[in-house]
Coordinates of C-alpha atoms in Angstrom, one line a residue:
M26 CA 109.1 136.2 91.4
N27 CA 107.7 132.6 90.8
K28 CA 106.9 130.6 94.0
K29 CA 108.7 127.6 93.9
V30 CA 106.9 124.4 95.0
V31 CA 108.4 121.1 95.7
V32 CA 106.5 117.5 95.2
I33 CA 107.9 114.7 97.0
G34 CA 106.5 111.4 95.6
G35 CA 105.2 110.6 91.8
G36 CA 102.3 108.5 92.7
Y37 CA 98.8 109.4 91.7
G38 CA 98.7 112.2 94.0
G39 CA 101.8 113.4 93.4
L40 CA 101.1 113.4 89.4
R41 CA 97.7 115.0 89.7
A42 CA 98.9 117.9 91.8
V43 CA 102.0 118.5 89.4
E44 CA 99.3 118.4 86.5
H45 CA 97.1 121.4 88.1
L46 CA 99.8 123.2 89.3
S47 CA 101.4 123.3 85.9
K48 CA 98.3 125.5 85.1
S49 CA 100.1 128.8 87.1
S50 CA 102.8 130.6 84.8
D51 CA 104.2 132.1 87.9
I52 CA 104.9 128.8 90.0
D53 CA 107.8 126.8 89.1
I54 CA 107.5 123.2 90.0
T55 CA 109.9 120.4 91.4
L56 CA 108.9 116.7 91.4
I57 CA 111.2 114.3 93.3
D58 CA 110.8 110.5 93.6
K59 CA 113.3 108.1 94.6
N60 CA 111.8 105.8 91.6
P61 CA 112.4 106.9 88.3
Y62 CA 108.7 105.4 87.1
H63 CA 105.4 106.1 88.2
Y64 CA 103.8 102.8 89.0
L65 CA 100.0 102.2 88.2
Q66 CA 99.4 100.1 92.0
T67 CA 95.5 99.9 90.8
E68 CA 96.4 97.5 87.9
A69 CA 98.9 95.3 89.8
Y70 CA 96.5 92.8 89.7
G71 CA 96.5 91.8 86.1
Y72 CA 100.7 92.8 85.7
I73 CA 101.1 90.0 88.2
A74 CA 98.8 87.3 86.9
G75 CA 100.5 87.9 83.5
R76 CA 97.6 89.5 82.0
F77 CA 99.3 93.2 81.7
D78 CA 102.9 93.9 80.9
M79 CA 105.5 96.1 82.0
H80 CA 104.4 98.9 79.8
D81 CA 101.1 99.2 81.3
V82 CA 102.1 99.3 85.1
A83 CA 104.9 101.8 84.6
V84 CA 105.9 105.4 83.5
D85 CA 108.8 106.8 83.1
L86 CA 108.3 110.3 85.2
K87 CA 111.7 111.9 83.3
E88 CA 109.8 111.8 80.0
W89 CA 106.4 112.6 81.8
C90 CA 107.8 115.8 83.4
S91 CA 109.3 116.9 80.2
G92 CA 105.8 116.9 78.5
F93 CA 104.4 120.2 79.9
E94 CA 104.7 123.2 78.3
K95 CA 106.3 124.8 81.1
K96 CA 108.8 122.8 82.4
V97 CA 108.5 120.6 85.7
E98 CA 111.7 119.8 86.8
Y99 CA 112.1 115.9 87.7
I100 CA 115.0 114.9 90.6
N101 CA 115.4 111.1 90.9
D102 CA 116.6 110.8 94.3
R103 CA 115.8 109.7 97.9
V104 CA 114.3 112.5 100.2
T105 CA 116.3 112.3 103.4
S106 CA 114.8 114.8 105.6
I107 CA 112.9 118.0 105.5
E108 CA 113.9 121.2 107.4
F109 CA 110.5 122.8 108.0
D110 CA 112.0 126.0 109.6
E111 CA 114.8 126.2 106.8
Q112 CA 112.4 125.3 104.0
Q113 CA 114.5 122.9 102.6
V114 CA 113.9 119.4 101.3
K115 CA 117.1 117.3 102.1
R116 CA 118.1 114.6 99.8
L117 CA 120.8 112.6 98.9
G118 CA 122.2 114.5 96.3
G119 CA 121.9 118.0 98.2
S120 CA 119.0 120.1 99.2
I121 CA 115.9 121.5 97.4
P122 CA 114.6 125.1 98.6
Y123 CA 111.0 125.5 98.6
D124 CA 107.7 128.1 99.2
Y125 CA 104.9 125.0 99.3
L126 CA 105.8 121.6 99.8
I127 CA 103.7 118.8 99.0
I128 CA 104.5 115.5 100.6
A129 CA 102.9 112.8 98.7
T130 CA 105.2 109.5 99.4
G131 CA 102.1 107.1 99.6
A132 CA 102.3 104.0 101.6
Q133 CA 104.2 100.7 101.5
T134 CA 102.7 97.2 102.9
N135 CA 102.7 97.0 106.6
F136 CA 103.8 93.2 107.2
F137 CA 102.9 92.7 110.9
S138 CA 105.5 92.0 113.0
F139 CA 103.2 90.0 115.6
I140 CA 102.8 87.7 112.6
K141 CA 106.3 86.0 112.8
G142 CA 107.9 85.0 109.4
L143 CA 105.4 87.0 107.5
R144 CA 107.8 89.5 105.9
E145 CA 110.5 86.9 105.1
H146 CA 107.9 84.4 103.4
S147 CA 105.4 87.1 101.6
Y148 CA 105.4 89.6 98.9
G149 CA 103.8 92.9 98.9
V150 CA 102.1 94.6 96.3
K151 CA 102.7 98.2 97.0
K152 CA 106.0 98.4 95.1
L153 CA 107.0 97.4 91.5
Q154 CA 109.8 95.2 92.3
R155 CA 107.6 92.6 94.7
A156 CA 105.1 92.5 92.4
Y157 CA 107.6 92.3 89.7
N158 CA 109.0 88.9 91.8
F159 CA 105.7 87.6 92.3
R160 CA 105.0 87.5 88.6
I161 CA 108.1 85.6 87.9
E162 CA 107.5 83.2 90.9
F163 CA 103.7 83.1 89.2
E164 CA 104.8 82.2 85.3
N165 CA 107.2 79.7 86.9
L166 CA 104.8 77.6 88.4
I167 CA 102.9 77.5 85.3
Y168 CA 105.9 76.9 83.5
K169 CA 106.4 74.0 85.3
K170 CA 103.1 72.7 84.8
L171 CA 103.7 72.9 81.0
L172 CA 106.6 70.7 81.7
N173 CA 104.3 68.4 83.6
E174 CA 106.2 68.9 86.9
K175 CA 105.1 69.2 90.4
N176 CA 102.3 66.9 89.9
G177 CA 100.6 64.5 92.4
E178 CA 100.1 67.2 95.3
D179 CA 98.0 70.3 95.6
I180 CA 99.9 73.7 95.2
N181 CA 98.3 76.6 97.1
L182 CA 98.7 79.9 96.6
V183 CA 97.5 82.5 99.5
I184 CA 96.5 86.0 99.3
G185 CA 96.4 87.5 102.8
G186 CA 94.0 89.9 103.5
A187 CA 90.3 90.0 101.6
G188 CA 90.3 94.2 100.6
L189 CA 90.2 95.2 97.4
S190 CA 93.7 94.4 96.6
G191 CA 93.2 90.8 97.7
V192 CA 90.3 90.0 95.7
E193 CA 91.6 91.3 92.7
V194 CA 94.6 89.6 92.9
A195 CA 93.1 86.1 94.0
A196 CA 90.4 86.7 91.2
E197 CA 92.4 87.4 88.5
M198 CA 95.5 84.2 89.3
A199 CA 92.1 82.0 89.4
H200 CA 90.9 83.3 86.5
V201 CA 94.4 82.8 84.5
I202 CA 94.3 79.2 86.0
E203 CA 90.8 78.6 84.0
V204 CA 91.9 79.8 81.0
Y205 CA 95.3 77.3 81.5
K206 CA 93.2 74.8 81.6
K207 CA 92.0 75.1 78.3
T208 CA 95.3 74.6 76.9
I209 CA 97.7 72.3 79.4
G210 CA 94.6 70.8 81.2
A211 CA 93.9 69.0 84.1
R212 CA 97.7 69.9 84.9
V213 CA 96.6 72.7 86.5
E214 CA 94.0 71.7 88.7
S215 CA 96.1 71.1 91.2
I216 CA 96.5 74.7 91.9
K217 CA 94.3 76.3 94.7
I218 CA 93.7 79.9 95.7
Y219 CA 93.2 80.6 98.8
L220 CA 92.4 84.2 100.0
I221 CA 92.6 84.6 103.4
D222 CA 91.4 87.5 106.1
A223 CA 90.7 87.7 110.0
S224 CA 87.5 89.8 109.1
K225 CA 84.1 88.2 109.2
T226 CA 83.5 89.1 105.0
I227 CA 85.6 90.0 102.2
L228 CA 85.4 93.8 101.2
P229 CA 84.9 95.1 104.8
G230 CA 83.8 98.6 104.6
V231 CA 82.3 98.3 101.1
S232 CA 78.4 97.9 99.9
E233 CA 76.5 94.6 100.2
F234 CA 76.2 94.8 96.6
L235 CA 79.8 94.7 96.1
I236 CA 80.4 92.1 98.6
K237 CA 77.9 89.3 97.3
S238 CA 79.0 90.1 93.9
T239 CA 82.6 89.8 94.3
Q240 CA 82.2 86.5 96.6
K241 CA 79.7 85.2 94.0
R242 CA 82.7 85.5 91.4
L243 CA 85.1 83.9 93.8
D244 CA 83.1 81.2 94.3
S245 CA 82.6 80.6 90.3
L246 CA 86.4 80.8 90.0
G247 CA 87.1 78.3 92.9
V248 CA 88.6 80.9 95.2
K249 CA 88.8 79.5 98.6
T250 CA 87.6 81.9 100.8
L251 CA 88.7 82.1 104.5
R252 CA 87.4 84.4 106.7
E253 CA 87.5 85.0 110.6
T254 CA 90.7 83.3 110.4
F255 CA 94.0 84.4 112.0
I256 CA 97.5 84.0 111.1
D257 CA 99.6 83.2 113.8
S258 CA 102.8 82.7 112.3
M259 CA 104.6 81.4 108.9
D260 CA 107.7 79.5 107.7
D261 CA 109.4 78.6 104.3
S262 CA 106.5 75.6 103.9
Y263 CA 103.3 76.4 106.1
I264 CA 101.2 79.2 107.2
Y265 CA 100.0 78.3 111.3
F266 CA 96.9 79.7 112.4
R267 CA 95.8 80.6 115.9
D268 CA 93.3 77.6 116.0
S269 CA 96.3 75.1 115.6
K270 CA 95.5 74.2 111.9
K271 CA 98.3 74.9 109.0
L272 CA 98.3 75.3 105.3
K273 CA 100.9 74.3 103.2
Y274 CA 101.1 77.1 100.8
H275 CA 103.7 77.6 97.8
F276 CA 103.9 81.3 98.0
M277 CA 101.7 83.9 99.5
V278 CA 100.8 87.6 98.5
F279 CA 100.2 90.0 101.9
T280 CA 97.9 92.9 101.4
G281 CA 96.3 92.6 104.9
G282 CA 97.4 96.4 105.5
I283 CA 99.1 99.7 105.2
K284 CA 101.5 102.3 106.6
A285 CA 103.2 105.2 105.4
A286 CA 106.1 106.0 103.2
E287 CA 109.7 105.8 105.4
L288 CA 109.7 109.8 105.1
N289 CA 106.9 110.0 107.6
D290 CA 108.7 108.4 110.8
S291 CA 112.0 110.9 110.2
L292 CA 109.2 113.8 110.9
D293 CA 108.1 115.2 113.7
V294 CA 104.5 115.8 113.2
E295 CA 101.3 114.2 114.5
K296 CA 101.1 110.7 112.8
N297 CA 98.4 107.6 113.6
K298 CA 99.6 104.0 114.7
I299 CA 100.3 103.5 111.2
S300 CA 102.7 106.5 111.0
Q301 CA 100.4 108.8 108.4
F302 CA 100.4 111.9 109.2
I303 CA 97.6 113.8 111.1
P304 CA 96.7 117.1 109.1
N305 CA 94.7 120.0 109.8
S306 CA 91.3 120.5 107.9
R307 CA 93.5 122.2 104.5
L308 CA 95.6 119.1 104.7
N309 CA 98.4 121.2 106.2
I310 CA 100.9 119.4 108.7
G311 CA 103.0 120.2 111.7
N312 CA 101.4 123.9 111.9
R313 CA 103.0 124.8 108.7
E314 CA 100.3 126.6 106.5
N315 CA 102.8 125.7 103.4
V316 CA 103.5 122.3 104.0
F317 CA 100.8 119.6 102.5
A318 CA 100.3 116.0 102.6
I319 CA 97.9 114.2 100.4
G320 CA 97.3 110.7 99.4
D321 CA 98.3 107.4 101.1
C322 CA 100.6 109.2 103.4
V323 CA 98.1 110.7 105.2
E324 CA 94.9 110.2 107.1
I325 CA 92.6 112.2 105.4
K326 CA 89.1 112.9 106.5
N327 CA 86.1 114.5 105.3
A328 CA 83.9 117.5 106.7
A329 CA 81.8 114.5 108.3
K330 CA 84.9 113.6 110.2
E331 CA 85.1 110.2 108.5
V332 CA 88.4 108.5 107.2
L333 CA 88.6 108.3 103.5
P334 CA 89.9 104.8 102.1
P335 CA 93.6 105.2 100.8
T336 CA 92.7 104.7 97.4
A337 CA 93.9 106.5 93.8
Q338 CA 91.0 108.5 94.2
T339 CA 91.3 109.8 97.5
A340 CA 94.6 110.8 96.5
E341 CA 93.7 112.5 93.3
R342 CA 90.8 114.3 94.9
S343 CA 93.2 115.5 98.1
A344 CA 95.7 116.7 95.5
E345 CA 93.7 118.8 93.3
Y346 CA 92.6 120.5 96.7
V347 CA 96.2 121.2 97.3
A348 CA 97.1 122.6 94.1
D349 CA 93.6 125.0 94.3
A350 CA 94.4 126.1 98.0
I351 CA 98.4 126.8 96.9
R352 CA 97.0 129.2 94.0
K353 CA 94.3 130.5 96.3
K354 CA 96.8 131.3 99.0
M355 CA 99.4 133.0 96.6
D356 CA 96.0 135.3 95.7
K357 CA 95.2 135.8 99.3
Q358 CA 92.2 134.3 98.8
D359 CA 89.9 132.3 101.5
I360 CA 90.5 128.5 101.5
K361 CA 87.6 126.2 102.4
P362 CA 88.1 123.5 104.6
F363 CA 89.1 120.1 102.3
N364 CA 85.5 118.0 101.9
S365 CA 85.2 114.9 99.3
S366 CA 83.3 111.7 99.3
V367 CA 84.0 108.1 97.3
L368 CA 82.4 108.4 94.1
G369 CA 82.8 105.0 92.9
V370 CA 84.2 101.6 93.5
F371 CA 84.8 99.2 90.7
I372 CA 86.7 95.6 91.5
A373 CA 88.4 93.9 88.8
L374 CA 87.5 90.3 89.2
G375 CA 89.5 88.4 86.6
G376 CA 89.1 88.6 83.0
K377 CA 86.5 90.8 81.3
Y378 CA 84.9 90.6 84.6
S379 CA 84.4 93.6 87.5
A380 CA 82.0 95.1 89.9
G381 CA 81.3 98.4 90.3
E382 CA 79.1 101.3 92.2
I383 CA 78.9 104.7 91.3
F384 CA 77.2 107.6 93.4
G385 CA 75.9 105.0 95.5
F386 CA 73.1 103.8 93.6
I387 CA 74.1 102.7 90.1
K388 CA 75.0 99.0 90.7
V389 CA 76.7 96.8 87.7
S390 CA 78.7 93.4 87.6
G391 CA 79.8 91.4 84.8
Y392 CA 81.4 92.5 81.4
S393 CA 79.5 95.8 81.4
A394 CA 81.1 96.8 84.8
Y395 CA 84.5 95.7 83.1
L396 CA 84.2 98.2 80.0
L397 CA 83.1 100.8 82.6
K398 CA 86.3 100.4 84.3
K399 CA 88.6 99.4 81.4
A400 CA 87.4 103.2 80.1
I401 CA 88.1 104.9 83.8
T402 CA 91.5 103.0 83.4
K403 CA 92.4 103.7 79.8
A404 CA 91.4 107.3 79.9
Y405 CA 94.0 107.9 82.8
Y406 CA 96.6 105.6 81.1
L407 CA 96.0 107.5 77.9
G408 CA 96.6 111.1 79.5
L409 CA 100.0 109.8 80.9
R410 CA 100.8 108.6 77.2
L411 CA 99.8 111.7 75.8
R412 CA 102.2 113.5 78.1
I413 CA 104.9 111.6 77.1
N414 CA 104.6 111.9 73.8
A415 CA 104.4 115.7 74.3
G416 CA 107.6 115.3 76.1
Y417 CA 109.4 113.6 73.1
K418 CA 108.4 116.5 71.0
N419 CA 109.4 118.8 73.3
R420 CA 113.0 117.5 73.8
I421 CA 113.4 117.1 69.9
K422 CA 112.5 121.0 69.5
R423 CA 115.4 121.7 72.2
D424 CA 117.8 119.4 70.5
I425 CA 117.2 120.8 67.1

């Protein structure tokens, strides 16, 4: 009798787990997600700046699941709880039994409660809806400039958080403004991009090469970088800093922190201060050998006990490991502890410019880095599209 594997979450990790599990004929797979689409968060910077369209950052999950030769069941619903003893996933529309469970619910923007007004007056990019709202705001601003409105004063667009997402959003918006200078001229010069972070440097935790390359690019685009700057509070007009200074702003995108998705809070298992699960060395949680957590919803460490960054790369590596672990467990084989490393980092820095580092010693920046990053992203996106195209064909066969 086939084993039932339930995957909660259609992000990078969830999809990679399904891909690998689908190779086993004796496994039945169910993917459940509250959203009917897979959101390519790594491409959010280009979407909110208007360079990418919706079809570049969202893929229909039902169509994707239908693209497998062996049926993958997709359920569009919200998971409300998990009954570990009963091996049941509870959802709004009922419950789903499982033999093995993979939790891949990702993360959400952590609008820090100690910054008064942050949640009410800023946007995040972890959710497609928020990215869409921000895109509309940005396009409306450019449109008003085209109509020769909002002239006579600086319009400050603020990015809170100078990590990977923050610098990518800042660079892309600044690049778009540079492009518009060629068509509507000086009208857009009053739009200023501010990148604010409490750290001493942008991109804390990455290599000196990437920090310097990124800072140089941001400077060339006119991005105003404020480091070691602490936000105390916000209202609908001003950002107030701890040093008693303030900055008038038009809108703000906050990328300064994450916390695990809401489902984590409902489960009585060990978690860290941002609600990520703390797993064992095999990525099991709650002392359950048949329950795994992958991606941003879990604190993942390598063999040296170093916490890996919450990136798509980490999510995919952990997904591959867990899919393989389930297969080995079914075959009664030994399972080695999880171990991985960051193979490379690429940062999109506006237009056809990127900076990247592969294997710790190959360093590239500029157009060549852009081409490498684009090739990696295109390969991933092409895989999704091919699966969906297969789904169209499979559906036609079933309808005939």
